[in-house]
Amino acid sequence: MTEHCDVQRPEATAPPDEMTIRVEPREGETHEEAVFRMYPEMARLFGQSLKPCKEIEHAIQKTYRGRLMSKFTKALKTYDMLQPGDVVGVAISGGKDSLLLAKLFQALVRYTEIPFEVRFLAMDPGYAPLNRERLEFNLSWLNIPATIYRSDIFAVAEGVAQQPCYMCARMRRGFLYDHAKAMGCTKLALGHHFNDVIETTLLNVLWSANYKNMMPKIVARNFEGMELIRPLYFVEEKDIIAWRDYAGLKPLDCACVVTRAKVNSERRNIKELIAALKKVNPNVEKSIFRSGENVAIDAILGYTLDGEKHSFLEQYHREDAWTSLRSSKS
């Protein structure tokens, strides 16, 4: 059952299993006034610095166009992420990246010549009441009509002694695929950005002893007809932060109730490493990114193809080794 969010819900009341964000101003009331009425506590805590929704949208199209919208559309075109007739489900975690992604898709669907639909979904994996209400407040302020689905993923992950974050991520991804498919979506769009991509590459090299990129799009293995896309692939985090600060938004960062105050130390260390390397080589981020496009397959010790490991020794004495390999896979 879908619930309108036009009244303030008492903190002690459990949120519904499903609700769709709607802002319905009363006569003579602006959009922003309506949101403040609906969420007075959020307005008091986080509303004072907020720009009006129309100004936030205008900034995406004008002030930050080159840094956000242009790179967003470039990724869609470069990696052929969007086809006519697609129904894109934008997954919103409540963080700055996914909120921006939702606003970019809202703008694109209005002006593009490609006929497609966009739908918005968010998951409440067991947020504390304040974080749940903050998610609703930000979605309402930005006029994003997302459907929020409640789950018990945090509770399940908390019972996993080893790697609760890994288990949580797997369950969240499956949950989002399932609900996006139920909404009629053919694509699930996530808010991973350029810095996520290069940090993941280094994490794989330095912590997992493999070379893998965070791919711009992936065919879903367990959800037929579904594809995952990452349209912020070229967008830099610093530009998302600049937009967030201009808008005055206070998105959710880590709202996890399982690890609570713990930080992802591995990713933090990678961020610090890249920052240090940039002092020596200002182009190091682009170099890391482009390394995924310039892998010299004939100059590596080994590789994995379709789950099978191979060594350079297999082709070592053959003059036509790599030509033969390409032909056998075509």
Short mmCIF file of C-alpha atoms in Angstrom, two decimals, residues 3-9 19-23 38-39 136 140:
data_model
loop_
_atom_site.label_atom_id
_atom_site.label_comp_id
_atom_site.label_asym_id
_atom_site.label_seq_id
_atom_site.Cartn_x
_atom_site.Cartn_y
_atom_site.Cartn_z
CA GLU A 3 1.21 6.22 1.55
CA HIS A 4 1.17 9.96 0.91
CA CYS A 5 3.84 11.79 2.87
CA ASP A 6 1.87 14.98 3.46
CA VAL A 7 1.82 14.67 7.23
CA GLN A 8 4.57 14.43 9.82
CA ARG A 9 4.94 10.88 11.05
CA MET A 19 5.59 4.90 0.36
CA THR A 20 5.89 7.33 -2.50
CA ILE A 21 7.15 10.85 -1.91
CA ARG A 22 4.58 13.47 -2.88
CA VAL A 23 4.51 17.15 -2.03
CA MET A 38 5.53 18.36 6.39
CA TYR A 39 8.91 18.03 8.11
CA GLU A 136 12.18 11.76 2.94
CA SER A 140 10.62 16.07 -0.96
#
